[in-house]
Each structure stands twice: as C-alpha cells, then as structure tokens.
PDB file of C-alpha atoms in Angstrom:
ATOM      1  CA  MET A   1      22.006  27.665  31.135  1.00 76.00           C
ATOM      2  CA  LYS A   2      19.169  27.125  28.661  1.00 85.00           C
ATOM      3  CA  TYR A   3      21.685  27.313  25.810  1.00 87.00           C
ATOM      4  CA  LEU A   4      23.906  24.661  27.423  1.00 86.00           C
ATOM      5  CA  ASN A   5      20.919  22.356  27.947  1.00 88.00           C
ATOM      6  CA  LYS A   6      20.004  22.737  24.286  1.00 88.00           C
ATOM      7  CA  ILE A   7      23.560  21.933  23.189  1.00 89.00           C
ATOM      8  CA  TRP A   8      23.649  18.935  25.556  1.00 87.00           C
ATOM      9  CA  ARG A   9      20.327  17.650  24.179  1.00 88.00           C
ATOM     10  CA  LEU A  10      21.476  18.090  20.569  1.00 88.00           C
ATOM     11  CA  ALA A  11      24.768  16.285  21.276  1.00 84.00           C
ATOM     12  CA  LYS A  12      22.960  13.503  23.107  1.00 82.00           C
ATOM     13  CA  ASP A  13      20.486  13.065  20.232  1.00 82.00           C
ATOM     14  CA  PHE A  14      23.290  13.121  17.664  1.00 82.00           C
ATOM     15  CA  PHE A  15      25.390  10.511  19.475  1.00 77.00           C
ATOM     16  CA  SER A  16      22.414   8.277  20.184  1.00 74.00           C
ATOM     17  CA  ARG A  17      21.522   8.426  16.487  1.00 77.00           C
ATOM     18  CA  TYR A  18      25.158   7.867  15.384  1.00 78.00           C
ATOM     19  CA  PRO A  19      26.883   5.850  18.143  1.00 75.00           C
ATOM     20  CA  ALA A  20      29.805   4.905  15.878  1.00 76.00           C
ATOM     21  CA  VAL A  21      30.787   8.586  15.726  1.00 79.00           C
ATOM     22  CA  LEU A  22      30.927   8.708  19.518  1.00 76.00           C
ATOM     23  CA  SER A  23      32.929   5.508  19.565  1.00 77.00           C
ATOM     24  CA  GLY A  24      35.373   6.896  17.004  1.00 80.00           C
ATOM     25  CA  CYS A  25      35.736  10.108  18.997  1.00 81.00           C
ATOM     26  CA  VAL A  26      36.568   8.138  22.150  1.00 78.00           C
ATOM     27  CA  ILE A  27      39.147   5.998  20.351  1.00 81.00           C
ATOM     28  CA  TYR A  28      40.816   8.929  18.571  1.00 83.00           C
ATOM     29  CA  VAL A  29      40.915  11.060  21.713  1.00 86.00           C
ATOM     30  CA  TYR A  30      42.582   8.204  23.567  1.00 83.00           C
ATOM     31  CA  LEU A  31      44.974   7.643  20.648  1.00 84.00           C
ATOM     32  CA  PHE A  32      45.832  11.361  20.599  1.00 88.00           C
ATOM     33  CA  ILE A  33      46.518  11.359  24.345  1.00 87.00           C
ATOM     34  CA  SER A  34      48.648   8.194  24.003  1.00 85.00           C
ATOM     35  CA  ILE A  35      50.697   9.679  21.132  1.00 84.00           C
ATOM     36  CA  MET A  36      51.238  12.921  23.059  1.00 87.00           C
ATOM     37  CA  HIS A  37      52.312  10.881  26.090  1.00 84.00           C
ATOM     38  CA  TYR A  38      54.658   8.895  23.852  1.00 84.00           C
ATOM     39  CA  TYR A  39      56.278  12.068  22.373  1.00 84.00           C
ATOM     40  CA  ILE A  40      56.717  13.631  25.815  1.00 86.00           C
ATOM     41  CA  LYS A  41      58.388  10.469  27.121  1.00 84.00           C
ATOM     42  CA  VAL A  42      60.592  10.163  24.011  1.00 84.00           C
ATOM     43  CA  LYS A  43      61.917  13.714  24.538  1.00 85.00           C
ATOM     44  CA  THR A  44      62.764  13.107  28.184  1.00 85.00           C
ATOM     45  CA  ILE A  45      64.071   9.518  28.287  1.00 84.00           C
ATOM     46  CA  PRO A  46      64.884   6.811  25.771  1.00 82.00           C
ATOM     47  CA  LEU A  47      62.095   4.235  25.527  1.00 79.00           C
ATOM     48  CA  ASN A  48      62.318   0.510  25.100  1.00 84.00           C
ATOM     49  CA  PHE A  49      59.692  -1.828  23.643  1.00 81.00           C
ATOM     50  CA  TYR A  50      57.994  -2.430  27.000  1.00 80.00           C
ATOM     51  CA  ASP A  51      57.503   1.327  27.542  1.00 79.00           C
ATOM     52  CA  ILE A  52      55.959   1.703  24.083  1.00 79.00           C
ATOM     53  CA  PHE A  53      53.740  -1.331  24.753  1.00 80.00           C
ATOM     54  CA  THR A  54      52.507   0.113  28.070  1.00 80.00           C
ATOM     55  CA  ILE A  55      51.696   3.458  26.447  1.00 77.00           C
ATOM     56  CA  PHE A  56      49.601   1.921  23.648  1.00 78.00           C
ATOM     57  CA  SER A  57      48.419  -1.282  25.380  1.00 81.00           C
ATOM     58  CA  ALA A  58      45.003   0.087  26.307  1.00 79.00           C
ATOM     59  CA  LEU A  59      44.165   1.009  22.708  1.00 78.00           C
ATOM     60  CA  PRO A  60      42.712  -2.431  21.784  1.00 83.00           C
ATOM     61  CA  PHE A  61      40.679  -2.406  24.997  1.00 80.00           C
ATOM     62  CA  MET A  62      39.413   1.055  24.130  1.00 77.00           C
ATOM     63  CA  TRP A  63      38.349  -0.328  20.768  1.00 79.00           C
ATOM     64  CA  PHE A  64      36.456  -3.168  22.487  1.00 83.00           C
ATOM     65  CA  LEU A  65      34.946  -0.637  24.891  1.00 78.00           C
ATOM     66  CA  SER A  66      33.764   1.573  22.047  1.00 76.00           C
ATOM     67  CA  VAL A  67      32.272  -1.418  20.207  1.00 80.00           C
ATOM     68  CA  ALA A  68      30.438  -2.337  23.398  1.00 83.00           C
ATOM     69  CA  LEU A  69      29.262   1.262  23.713  1.00 78.00           C
ATOM     70  CA  VAL A  70      27.832   1.131  20.202  1.00 77.00           C
ATOM     71  CA  LYS A  71      26.062  -2.144  20.981  1.00 84.00           C
ATOM     72  CA  ILE A  72      24.665  -0.825  24.267  1.00 83.00           C
ATOM     73  CA  ILE A  73      23.325   2.316  22.612  1.00 79.00           C
ATOM     74  CA  ASP A  74      21.817   0.219  19.819  1.00 82.00           C
ATOM     75  CA  VAL A  75      20.150  -2.184  22.265  1.00 88.00           C
ATOM     76  CA  ARG A  76      18.931   0.747  24.344  1.00 85.00           C
ATOM     77  CA  ALA A  77      17.416   2.383  21.260  1.00 84.00           C
ATOM     78  CA  LYS A  78      15.671  -0.867  20.309  1.00 91.00           C
ATOM     79  CA  LEU A  79      14.409  -1.291  23.871  1.00 93.00           C
ATOM     80  CA  TYR A  80      13.114   2.273  23.870  1.00 91.00           C
ATOM     81  CA  GLU A  81      11.327   1.724  20.561  1.00 93.00           C
ATOM     82  CA  SER A  82       9.762  -1.558  21.692  1.00 95.00           C
ATOM     83  CA  GLU A  83       8.610   0.063  24.947  1.00 95.00           C
ATOM     84  CA  ARG A  84       7.147   2.983  23.001  1.00 95.00           C
ATOM     85  CA  GLN A  85       5.317   0.539  20.700  1.00 96.00           C
ATOM     86  CA  ARG A  86       4.030  -1.401  23.719  1.00 95.00           C
ATOM     87  CA  ILE A  87       2.710   1.787  25.321  1.00 96.00           C
ATOM     88  CA  LEU A  88       1.023   2.845  22.065  1.00 94.00           C
ATOM     89  CA  THR A  89      -0.540  -0.590  21.690  1.00 93.00           C
ATOM     90  CA  GLN A  90      -1.715  -0.502  25.314  1.00 94.00           C
ATOM     91  CA  LYS A  91      -3.272   2.944  24.822  1.00 92.00           C
ATOM     92  CA  GLU A  92      -4.957   1.784  21.630  1.00 87.00           C
ATOM     93  CA  LEU A  93      -6.317  -1.287  23.410  1.00 86.00           C
ATOM     94  CA  GLU A  94      -7.631   0.830  26.301  1.00 88.00           C
ATOM     95  CA  LEU A  95      -9.275   3.215  23.853  1.00 84.00           C
ATOM     96  CA  HIS A  96     -10.827   0.303  21.965  1.00 79.00           C
ATOM     97  CA  GLN A  97     -12.152  -1.188  25.213  1.00 81.00           C
ATOM     98  CA  ALA A  98     -13.585   2.171  26.296  1.00 82.00           C
ATOM     99  CA  GLN A  99     -15.267   2.579  22.907  1.00 78.00           C
ATOM    100  CA  LEU A 100     -16.683  -0.944  23.099  1.00 76.00           C
ATOM    101  CA  GLN A 101     -17.986  -0.327  26.616  1.00 80.00           C
ATOM    102  CA  ALA A 102     -19.579   2.969  25.550  1.00 80.00           C
ATOM    103  CA  MET A 103     -21.145   1.227  22.564  1.00 77.00           C
ATOM    104  CA  LYS A 104     -22.547  -1.546  24.759  1.00 76.00           C
ATOM    105  CA  GLU A 105     -24.044   0.988  27.150  1.00 81.00           C
ATOM    106  CA  THR A 106     -25.562   2.872  24.227  1.00 80.00           C
ATOM    107  CA  VAL A 107     -27.042  -0.338  22.820  1.00 76.00           C
ATOM    108  CA  ARG A 108     -28.492  -1.259  26.236  1.00 78.00           C
ATOM    109  CA  SER A 109     -30.118   2.164  26.404  1.00 82.00           C
ATOM    110  CA  LEU A 110     -31.426   1.750  22.870  1.00 78.00           C
ATOM    111  CA  GLN A 111     -32.740  -1.694  23.730  1.00 79.00           C
ATOM    112  CA  HIS A 112     -34.640  -0.260  26.644  1.00 79.00           C
ATOM    113  CA  HIS A 113     -36.087   2.588  24.590  1.00 82.00           C
ATOM    114  CA  ILE A 114     -36.813   0.487  21.486  1.00 82.00           C
ATOM    115  CA  ASN A 115     -37.942  -2.853  22.959  1.00 80.00           C
ATOM    116  CA  ASN A 116     -40.748  -1.320  25.002  1.00 81.00           C
ATOM    117  CA  PRO A 117     -42.465   0.269  21.971  1.00 84.00           C
ATOM    118  CA  LEU A 118     -41.690  -2.816  19.860  1.00 82.00           C
ATOM    119  CA  THR A 119     -43.479  -4.998  22.385  1.00 83.00           C
ATOM    120  CA  VAL A 120     -46.545  -2.779  22.247  1.00 85.00           C
ATOM    121  CA  ILE A 121     -46.414  -2.810  18.437  1.00 84.00           C
ATOM    122  CA  MET A 122     -46.065  -6.616  18.352  1.00 83.00           C
ATOM    123  CA  LEU A 123     -49.035  -7.098  20.710  1.00 85.00           C
ATOM    124  CA  SER A 124     -51.104  -4.702  18.608  1.00 85.00           C
ATOM    125  CA  MET A 125     -50.048  -6.514  15.439  1.00 82.00           C
ATOM    126  CA  GLU A 126     -51.060  -9.892  16.876  1.00 83.00           C
ATOM    127  CA  ALA A 127     -54.460  -8.472  17.775  1.00 84.00           C
ATOM    128  CA  ALA A 128     -54.770  -6.906  14.304  1.00 84.00           C
ATOM    129  CA  SER A 129     -53.692 -10.193  12.709  1.00 81.00           C
ATOM    130  CA  LYS A 130     -56.420 -12.085  14.581  1.00 82.00           C
ATOM    131  CA  ALA A 131     -58.968  -9.434  13.682  1.00 83.00           C
ATOM    132  CA  ALA A 132     -57.982  -9.453   9.995  1.00 80.00           C
ATOM    133  CA  SER A 133     -57.586 -13.212   9.658  1.00 78.00           C
ATOM    134  CA  GLY A 134     -59.786 -13.247   6.572  1.00 80.00           C
ATOM    135  CA  ASN A 135     -57.861 -10.533   4.682  1.00 83.00           C
ATOM    136  CA  GLN A 136     -54.671 -12.088   3.270  1.00 84.00           C
ATOM    137  CA  GLU A 137     -53.126  -8.758   2.215  1.00 85.00           C
ATOM    138  CA  VAL A 138     -53.361  -7.348   5.729  1.00 82.00           C
ATOM    139  CA  VAL A 139     -52.044 -10.582   7.275  1.00 82.00           C
ATOM    140  CA  TYR A 140     -49.147 -10.594   4.786  1.00 86.00           C
ATOM    141  CA  SER A 141     -48.264  -6.951   5.628  1.00 85.00           C
ATOM    142  CA  LEU A 142     -48.456  -7.675   9.350  1.00 84.00           C
ATOM    143  CA  THR A 143     -46.216 -10.736   8.924  1.00 85.00           C
ATOM    144  CA  LYS A 144     -43.611  -8.660   7.049  1.00 87.00           C
ATOM    145  CA  ALA A 145     -43.762  -6.012   9.778  1.00 86.00           C
ATOM    146  CA  LYS A 146     -43.301  -8.715  12.459  1.00 86.00           C
ATOM    147  CA  GLN A 147     -40.231 -10.050  10.608  1.00 88.00           C
ATOM    148  CA  SER A 148     -38.781  -6.539  10.521  1.00 87.00           C
ATOM    149  CA  ILE A 149     -39.406  -6.142  14.248  1.00 85.00           C
ATOM    150  CA  ASP A 150     -37.655  -9.494  14.841  1.00 85.00           C
ATOM    151  CA  GLN A 151     -34.665  -8.285  12.798  1.00 86.00           C
ATOM    152  CA  ILE A 152     -34.465  -5.119  14.915  1.00 83.00           C
ATOM    153  CA  HIS A 153     -34.579  -7.216  18.085  1.00 80.00           C
ATOM    154  CA  ILE A 154     -31.903  -9.634  16.801  1.00 83.00           C
ATOM    155  CA  ALA A 155     -29.647  -6.736  15.761  1.00 79.00           C
ATOM    156  CA  LEU A 156     -29.941  -5.111  19.199  1.00 77.00           C
ATOM    157  CA  VAL A 157     -29.163  -8.397  20.959  1.00 78.00           C
ATOM    158  CA  GLY A 158     -26.187  -8.951  18.636  1.00 76.00           C
ATOM    159  CA  PHE A 159     -24.765  -5.490  19.269  1.00 72.00           C
ATOM    160  CA  SER A 160     -25.162  -5.814  23.024  1.00 70.00           C
ATOM    161  CA  SER A 161     -23.356  -9.167  23.142  1.00 73.00           C
ATOM    162  CA  MET A 162     -20.536  -8.350  20.723  1.00 69.00           C
ATOM    163  CA  GLN A 163     -16.929  -8.569  21.855  1.00 65.00           C
ATOM    164  CA  ASP A 164     -15.293  -6.757  18.951  1.00 63.00           C
ATOM    165  CA  TYR A 165     -16.310  -4.432  16.162  1.00 63.00           C
ATOM    166  CA  ARG A 166     -14.980  -2.668  13.087  1.00 63.00           C
ATOM    167  CA  THR A 167     -15.881   0.537  11.338  1.00 62.00           C
ATOM    168  CA  GLU A 168     -16.688   0.936   7.686  1.00 63.00           C
ATOM    169  CA  PRO A 169     -16.921   4.173   5.746  1.00 63.00           C
ATOM    170  CA  ILE A 170     -20.446   4.856   4.580  1.00 61.00           C
ATOM    171  CA  ASP A 171     -20.239   8.434   3.343  1.00 63.00           C
ATOM    172  CA  THR A 172     -17.832  11.336   3.657  1.00 61.00           C
ATOM    173  CA  TYR A 173     -20.538  13.447   5.248  1.00 59.00           C
ATOM    174  CA  TYR A 174     -21.687  10.891   7.809  1.00 59.00           C
ATOM    175  CA  GLY A 175     -18.298   9.322   8.571  1.00 56.00           C
ATOM    176  CA  LYS A 176     -18.009   5.675   9.580  1.00 61.00           C
ATOM    177  CA  MET A 177     -20.553   3.105  10.655  1.00 61.00           C
ATOM    178  CA  VAL A 178     -19.911   0.434  13.281  1.00 62.00           C
ATOM    179  CA  THR A 179     -20.470  -3.140  12.182  1.00 62.00           C
ATOM    180  CA  LEU A 180     -19.925  -6.440  13.906  1.00 57.00           C
ATOM    181  CA  LYS A 181     -16.791  -8.356  13.027  1.00 57.00           C
ATOM    182  CA  PRO A 182     -17.413 -11.686  11.313  1.00 48.00           C
ATOM    183  CA  THR A 183     -16.387 -13.596  14.459  1.00 45.00           C
ATOM    184  CA  ALA A 184     -19.315 -12.132  16.420  1.00 43.00           C
ATOM    185  CA  GLN A 185     -22.184 -13.396  14.309  1.00 46.00           C
ATOM    186  CA  ILE A 186     -25.718 -12.375  15.214  1.00 45.00           C
ATOM    187  CA  HIS A 187     -27.909 -15.403  16.003  1.00 45.00           C
TER     188      HIS A 187
END
C-alpha cells in the first residue's frame, strides 16, 4: 500500500509539473480506443461517412477538454503558489510584529531601570553645577554629561515609540544591531 501511495504521489507530481503530457496521454488514449473501435466495426459491417464521423467526432472535444485541463492545472499551480507566498508573508509579518512588541517591552523595562538612576544623576549634577558655579571646567564637564544623559533619554523614548525597525550588521561576532528606520525619526 505504501508503494502504491508513493507511485501515486510521483505520478501526481509529474503530471502537475507537466500537464501537457497528461493532456497528450488522454488524447492519444482516446484516439487509440476510437481507432480500435473503428477497426472492429470495419471488420463486422461496412461503414459509411456518418459512422466514421460518429466514431471520431469526440476527438476535437477531447482536445478542447485536454487544453482546459492544462489551463486548470496551470491556474491551480499559480493559485497554490500565490497562497503559499501569502502565508509566508503573513508569517513574516507576524514574526516582525512579535519582534517589535518584544523590543518595545524590552525598551520599556530599560527605560524603567535606566531613567531612575539618570534622574538621580541629573539631580546630583544640578547640585554639583550650582556648587561649582565658579569653576568653568567642572561646569563644562557637567554640561557635557547632562547632554549625554539627554541623548540617552531621547534614544529610549525614540525606541519605545518606534513603529518599524531594521537591523544592520555591526560585527560577525556580535551579529546585528537594531536601528530605527528613517521614517521613525527620534525627536
């Protein structure tokens, strides 16, 4: 039984890949049966034109039927391929959405764990800036540090509000890095 299923599957795959071969087989089998019927009738009774016409009259219709069969198999194959592409695209979209959701949740967690210490650092820096108001070097360093903290905050807000992303290779050892797509600019 397993052997017959394998043969059936191979034949089905072959004829779906080459529908014209199946069509030709159908036409030639019908032609063979018609010719055999014609020879049997010729041996038993004399035939007139109408008898010959009735024996071979279905041959053109068989040709049209086989052409239709080829077209149906071709359309079915195209439909199957488009459905397969749609399913792959849908799976890819679902995966992309799941990745984006996971990334947003990760960024929210990072925001929580980073913003709290950043707030403490910023308050300490403001106090240090007031205390060192006479020392320009210290004020300059504190200002640069505050700008860096603002950049971290802006980057976290941008990542949490993004709608799409892309990945860029950074190193073969580390893999890829997620970056925002140009449409989702950080403000």
